CSV table of C-alpha atoms in Angstrom, one decimal:
chain,number,residue,atom,x,y,z
A,1,MET,CA,195.9,25.2,-99.5
A,2,LYS,CA,194.7,22.1,-97.6
A,3,ARG,CA,198.1,20.9,-96.5
A,4,LYS,CA,199.0,24.5,-95.5
A,5,LEU,CA,195.9,24.5,-93.3
A,6,LEU,CA,197.1,21.2,-91.8
A,7,CYS,CA,200.7,21.9,-91.0
A,8,GLY,CA,201.8,25.1,-92.8
A,9,LEU,CA,205.0,24.6,-94.7
A,10,LEU,CA,206.4,21.9,-92.3
A,11,ALA,CA,205.4,18.9,-94.4
A,12,ALA,CA,207.3,20.3,-97.4
A,13,LEU,CA,210.4,21.3,-95.5
A,14,VAL,CA,213.5,19.2,-96.1
A,15,LEU,CA,216.5,19.9,-93.9
A,16,THR,CA,219.5,18.3,-92.2
A,17,CYS,CA,219.2,17.1,-88.6
A,18,VAL,CA,221.8,18.6,-86.3
A,19,SER,CA,223.2,15.5,-84.7
A,20,ALA,CA,226.3,13.4,-84.5
A,21,LYS,CA,225.0,11.2,-87.3
A,22,ALA,CA,223.2,13.8,-89.3
A,23,ALA,CA,221.2,12.7,-92.4
A,24,PRO,CA,218.6,14.3,-94.6
A,25,CYS,CA,215.2,14.3,-92.9
A,26,ARG,CA,211.8,15.8,-93.2
A,27,VAL,CA,209.7,17.7,-90.7
A,28,VAL,CA,206.4,15.9,-90.1
A,29,PRO,CA,203.4,16.5,-87.8
A,30,VAL,CA,202.8,14.1,-84.9
A,31,GLN,CA,199.5,14.0,-83.1
A,32,VAL,CA,198.8,12.3,-79.7
A,33,ASP,CA,195.2,11.3,-78.9
A,34,GLY,CA,193.9,13.8,-81.4
A,35,THR,CA,196.1,16.8,-80.5
A,36,VAL,CA,199.2,17.8,-82.6
A,37,LEU,CA,202.4,18.0,-80.6
A,38,SER,CA,203.4,21.6,-80.2
A,39,GLN,CA,206.7,21.3,-78.4
A,40,GLY,CA,209.5,21.3,-81.0
A,41,VAL,CA,209.5,19.8,-84.4
A,42,ASN,CA,209.4,16.1,-85.4
A,43,TYR,CA,211.6,14.4,-88.0
A,44,LEU,CA,211.1,11.6,-90.4
A,45,GLU,CA,214.4,10.0,-91.4
A,46,SER,CA,214.7,6.7,-93.3
A,47,GLY,CA,211.2,5.6,-92.3
A,48,VAL,CA,211.7,6.4,-88.6
A,49,THR,CA,209.9,9.3,-86.9
A,50,TYR,CA,211.9,11.1,-84.2
A,51,VAL,CA,210.2,13.3,-81.5
A,52,PRO,CA,211.3,15.3,-78.5
A,53,LEU,CA,211.1,13.1,-75.4
A,54,ARG,CA,209.7,15.8,-73.2
A,55,GLY,CA,207.0,16.9,-75.7
A,56,LEU,CA,205.8,13.3,-76.2
A,57,LEU,CA,205.7,12.4,-72.5
A,58,ASN,CA,204.1,15.8,-71.6
A,59,ALA,CA,201.3,14.9,-74.0
A,60,PHE,CA,200.9,11.6,-72.3
A,61,GLY,CA,200.6,13.4,-69.0
A,62,GLY,CA,201.9,12.5,-65.5
A,63,TRP,CA,205.6,12.3,-66.5
A,64,SER,CA,208.6,14.2,-65.1
A,65,VAL,CA,211.4,14.7,-67.6
A,66,TRP,CA,214.9,16.0,-66.9
A,67,TRP,CA,218.5,16.1,-68.2
A,68,ASP,CA,220.9,14.0,-66.0
A,69,SER,CA,224.1,16.0,-66.5
A,70,SER,CA,226.2,13.4,-64.6
A,71,ARG,CA,225.3,10.6,-67.0
A,72,LYS,CA,224.6,12.9,-70.0
A,73,VAL,CA,221.3,11.2,-70.6
A,74,ALA,CA,217.7,12.4,-70.7
A,75,ALA,CA,215.6,10.7,-68.0
A,76,ALA,CA,211.9,10.5,-67.2
A,77,SER,CA,209.7,8.9,-64.6
A,78,SER,CA,206.0,8.4,-63.9
A,79,GLY,CA,205.1,6.4,-60.8
A,80,SER,CA,207.0,3.1,-61.1
A,81,GLN,CA,207.8,3.6,-64.8
A,82,SER,CA,211.1,5.0,-66.1
A,83,VAL,CA,212.7,6.1,-69.3
A,84,THR,CA,216.3,6.9,-70.2
A,85,ALA,CA,217.5,8.2,-73.5
A,86,ASP,CA,221.3,8.0,-74.1
A,87,PRO,CA,222.6,10.0,-77.1
A,88,ALA,CA,226.1,8.6,-76.7
A,89,GLY,CA,225.0,5.0,-76.8
A,90,ASN,CA,222.0,5.5,-79.1
A,91,THR,CA,219.7,3.5,-76.7
A,92,VAL,CA,216.4,4.1,-75.1
A,93,THR,CA,215.8,2.2,-71.8
A,94,VAL,CA,212.1,1.7,-70.8
A,95,ASN,CA,211.3,0.1,-67.5
A,96,GLY,CA,214.7,-1.6,-67.4
A,97,ARG,CA,214.7,-2.9,-70.9
A,98,THR,CA,217.1,-1.4,-73.4
A,99,TYR,CA,216.3,-0.8,-77.1
A,100,SER,CA,218.7,0.3,-79.8
A,101,GLY,CA,217.8,3.4,-81.7
A,102,LYS,CA,219.3,6.7,-82.7
A,103,VAL,CA,219.1,9.3,-80.0
A,104,PHE,CA,220.3,12.9,-80.6
A,105,VAL,CA,220.1,16.3,-79.0
A,106,GLU,CA,219.1,19.3,-81.0
A,107,ARG,CA,218.4,22.8,-79.8
A,108,GLY,CA,218.3,21.6,-76.2
A,109,ARG,CA,215.8,18.8,-76.9
A,110,THR,CA,216.5,15.1,-76.8
A,111,TYR,CA,215.0,13.2,-79.7
A,112,ILE,CA,214.0,9.6,-79.6
A,113,PRO,CA,212.5,7.1,-82.1
A,114,LEU,CA,208.8,7.5,-81.6
A,115,ARG,CA,207.6,3.9,-82.2
A,116,ILE,CA,210.2,2.4,-79.9
A,117,LEU,CA,209.1,4.4,-76.9
A,118,VAL,CA,205.4,4.4,-77.5
A,119,THR,CA,205.1,0.6,-78.0
A,120,ALA,CA,207.4,-0.1,-75.1
A,121,LEU,CA,205.0,1.9,-72.9
A,122,GLY,CA,202.0,0.1,-74.3
A,123,GLY,CA,200.7,2.7,-76.7
A,124,GLY,CA,200.2,2.5,-80.4
A,125,VAL,CA,201.6,4.3,-83.5
A,126,ALA,CA,200.2,4.5,-87.0
A,127,TRP,CA,201.2,6.4,-90.1
A,128,ASP,CA,198.3,8.7,-91.2
A,129,PRO,CA,198.6,9.4,-94.9
A,130,TYR,CA,195.9,12.1,-94.6
A,131,LEU,CA,197.8,13.9,-91.9
A,132,GLY,CA,201.2,13.2,-93.5
A,133,GLY,CA,202.5,12.2,-90.1
A,134,ALA,CA,202.2,9.9,-87.2
A,135,ALA,CA,199.2,9.2,-85.0
A,136,VAL,CA,200.0,8.2,-81.5
A,137,THR,CA,197.5,6.5,-79.2
A,138,SER,CA,198.8,6.9,-75.7
A,139,PRO,CA,198.9,4.0,-73.3
A,140,GLY,CA,195.4,3.4,-71.8
A,141,ALA,CA,193.7,5.8,-74.2
A,142,GLU,CA,190.0,5.2,-74.6
A,143,HIS,CA,190.0,5.9,-78.4
A,144,ASP,CA,192.2,5.4,-81.4
A,145,ALA,CA,194.1,8.6,-82.0
A,146,MET,CA,193.6,8.6,-85.8
A,147,ASP,CA,189.8,8.0,-85.4
A,148,LEU,CA,189.5,10.8,-82.8
A,149,TYR,CA,191.6,13.2,-84.8
A,150,TRP,CA,189.6,13.0,-88.0
A,151,LEU,CA,186.1,12.4,-86.5
A,152,SER,CA,186.4,15.5,-84.3
A,153,ARG,CA,187.5,17.6,-87.3
A,154,ILE,CA,184.8,16.5,-89.7
A,155,ILE,CA,182.2,17.1,-86.9
A,156,SER,CA,183.6,20.5,-86.2
A,157,ALA,CA,183.8,21.5,-89.9
A,158,GLU,CA,180.3,20.2,-90.8
A,159,SER,CA,178.4,21.3,-87.7
A,160,GLN,CA,180.3,23.9,-85.7
A,161,GLY,CA,177.7,26.0,-84.0
A,162,GLU,CA,175.2,23.1,-83.7
A,163,SER,CA,174.2,21.6,-80.4
A,164,LEU,CA,176.2,18.7,-78.9
A,165,THR,CA,173.3,16.4,-79.9
A,166,GLY,CA,173.5,17.6,-83.5
A,167,GLN,CA,177.2,17.1,-83.6
A,168,ILE,CA,177.0,13.6,-82.1
A,169,ALA,CA,174.5,12.8,-84.9
A,170,VAL,CA,177.0,13.9,-87.5
A,171,GLY,CA,179.5,11.6,-86.0
A,172,ASN,CA,177.0,8.8,-86.0
A,173,VAL,CA,176.6,9.2,-89.8
A,174,VAL,CA,180.4,8.8,-90.3
A,175,LEU,CA,180.5,5.7,-88.1
A,176,ASN,CA,177.4,4.2,-89.8
A,177,ARG,CA,179.2,4.5,-93.1
A,178,VAL,CA,182.3,2.7,-91.7
A,179,LYS,CA,180.0,-0.2,-90.7
A,180,SER,CA,178.4,-0.3,-94.2
A,181,ALA,CA,179.7,-2.4,-97.1
A,182,GLU,CA,178.9,0.6,-99.3
A,183,PHE,CA,181.7,2.7,-97.9
A,184,PRO,CA,185.3,2.3,-96.8
A,185,ASN,CA,185.9,0.6,-93.5
A,186,SER,CA,187.8,3.3,-91.6
A,187,ILE,CA,186.9,6.7,-90.3
A,188,PRO,CA,189.6,8.6,-92.3
A,189,ALA,CA,188.8,6.6,-95.5
A,190,VAL,CA,185.1,7.4,-95.2
A,191,ILE,CA,185.8,11.1,-94.6
A,192,PHE,CA,188.2,11.3,-97.6
A,193,ASP,CA,186.2,8.9,-99.8
A,194,ARG,CA,186.0,10.1,-103.5
A,195,LYS,CA,184.3,7.0,-105.0
A,196,HIS,CA,181.3,9.1,-106.0
A,197,ASP,CA,183.0,12.5,-105.8
A,198,VAL,CA,183.8,14.2,-102.5
A,199,GLN,CA,181.5,13.0,-99.8
A,200,PHE,CA,181.9,15.9,-97.4
A,201,THR,CA,182.2,19.6,-98.4
A,202,PRO,CA,184.9,20.4,-95.7
A,203,VAL,CA,187.3,18.0,-97.6
A,204,SER,CA,187.0,20.0,-100.8
A,205,ASN,CA,187.2,23.4,-99.1
A,206,GLY,CA,189.9,22.5,-96.7
A,207,THR,CA,188.1,23.2,-93.4
A,208,VAL,CA,188.4,19.6,-92.3
A,209,TYR,CA,192.1,20.4,-91.6
A,210,LEU,CA,191.3,23.1,-89.1
A,211,PRO,CA,191.5,22.4,-85.3
A,212,PRO,CA,188.2,21.2,-83.9
A,213,THR,CA,186.2,23.0,-81.2
A,214,ALA,CA,186.2,21.5,-77.7
A,215,GLN,CA,182.5,20.5,-78.1
A,216,SER,CA,183.3,18.7,-81.4
A,217,VAL,CA,186.0,16.7,-79.6
A,218,GLU,CA,183.5,15.8,-76.9
A,219,ALA,CA,180.9,14.8,-79.6
A,220,ALA,CA,183.5,12.6,-81.3
A,221,LYS,CA,184.4,10.9,-78.1
A,222,ARG,CA,180.7,10.2,-77.3
A,223,ALA,CA,180.0,8.9,-80.8
A,224,LEU,CA,183.1,6.6,-80.6
A,225,SER,CA,181.9,5.4,-77.2
A,226,GLY,CA,178.6,4.3,-78.8
A,227,GLU,CA,176.2,7.1,-78.1
A,228,SER,CA,173.6,7.1,-80.8
A,229,ILE,CA,171.4,10.1,-81.8
A,230,ALA,CA,170.9,9.5,-85.5
A,231,GLY,CA,170.1,5.8,-85.4
A,232,GLY,CA,171.0,4.3,-88.7
A,233,ALA,CA,171.3,7.5,-90.6
A,234,MET,CA,173.8,7.4,-93.5
A,235,TYR,CA,173.4,10.9,-95.0
A,236,PHE,CA,172.7,14.4,-93.8
A,237,TYR,CA,172.6,17.9,-95.3
A,238,ALA,CA,171.8,21.5,-94.3
A,239,PRO,CA,168.9,22.9,-96.4
A,240,ALA,CA,170.3,26.4,-95.9
A,241,LEU,CA,173.5,25.4,-97.8
A,242,SER,CA,172.4,22.7,-100.2
A,243,GLN,CA,169.2,21.6,-102.0
A,244,GLY,CA,170.0,17.9,-101.2
A,245,VAL,CA,168.4,16.9,-104.5
A,246,TRP,CA,169.9,13.4,-104.7
A,247,ILE,CA,169.4,12.6,-101.0
A,248,ASN,CA,165.7,13.7,-101.1
A,249,ALA,CA,165.1,11.6,-104.2
A,250,ASN,CA,167.0,8.5,-103.1
A,251,ARG,CA,167.1,8.2,-99.3
A,252,THR,CA,164.5,7.9,-96.6
A,253,TYR,CA,164.1,11.0,-94.3
A,254,LEU,CA,164.7,10.2,-90.6
A,255,MET,CA,164.8,13.4,-88.6
A,256,THR,CA,165.9,17.0,-88.3
A,257,ILE,CA,168.4,18.2,-85.7
A,258,GLY,CA,169.2,21.9,-85.7
A,259,CYS,CA,170.2,22.9,-89.3
A,260,HIS,CA,170.7,19.3,-90.5
A,261,ARG,CA,168.3,16.8,-92.0
A,262,PHE,CA,169.2,13.2,-91.6
A,263,TYR,CA,168.4,10.3,-93.9
A,264,LEU,CA,168.7,6.5,-93.8
């Protein structure tokens, strides 16, 4: 159920890419700065993720993308920057520098190796095992894509309907745990931590995989930028949904914001 909530049946779908050098590949999700690409599908083949050029650059913003019929290549530009993807030569040229990598056209979309293009433009790519796909941090992005993706989702799942202040406080708790030696040292690992059973209810019921609200994304960005509402709080719970027996017995009460009580 959880994986279906995340990307439907895509992650389990195995198919053959329609290209000159077709090989078995798997459809995987790719997110850019916290938002899953919606234009076309993305393929994982032999450890390489392939994405539609237009979909990726549209997600970056500020790019014009077109098919150059005279040269039979896909081309793109943004200010002084340029990209050319050549299916015949299996090359991607970024700002005058050419990289070797399989390029193919499928259903009118030109596919390029994700990491080659993103890193050449100055962005970052990481494999997210919890997403089951790639997390792309666009060039110049303020926040790491994987951190923003999961922090916004846990905030939304835990505190949708709360004030922006209350949602930032929930984000503070996650970030405080990342800094603590008692918990894993990354945002996704803290959210999915099972050392002492599931730490967050949305992980067990699957709601953490649902798209976040716009306010939750804003709360995540503010928390990641250092805005602190909950101080050193490491725990929270909603009395309307839980008795919080262990927290009340073992942690120090700090404050109440909306429906949540926060503890050090």
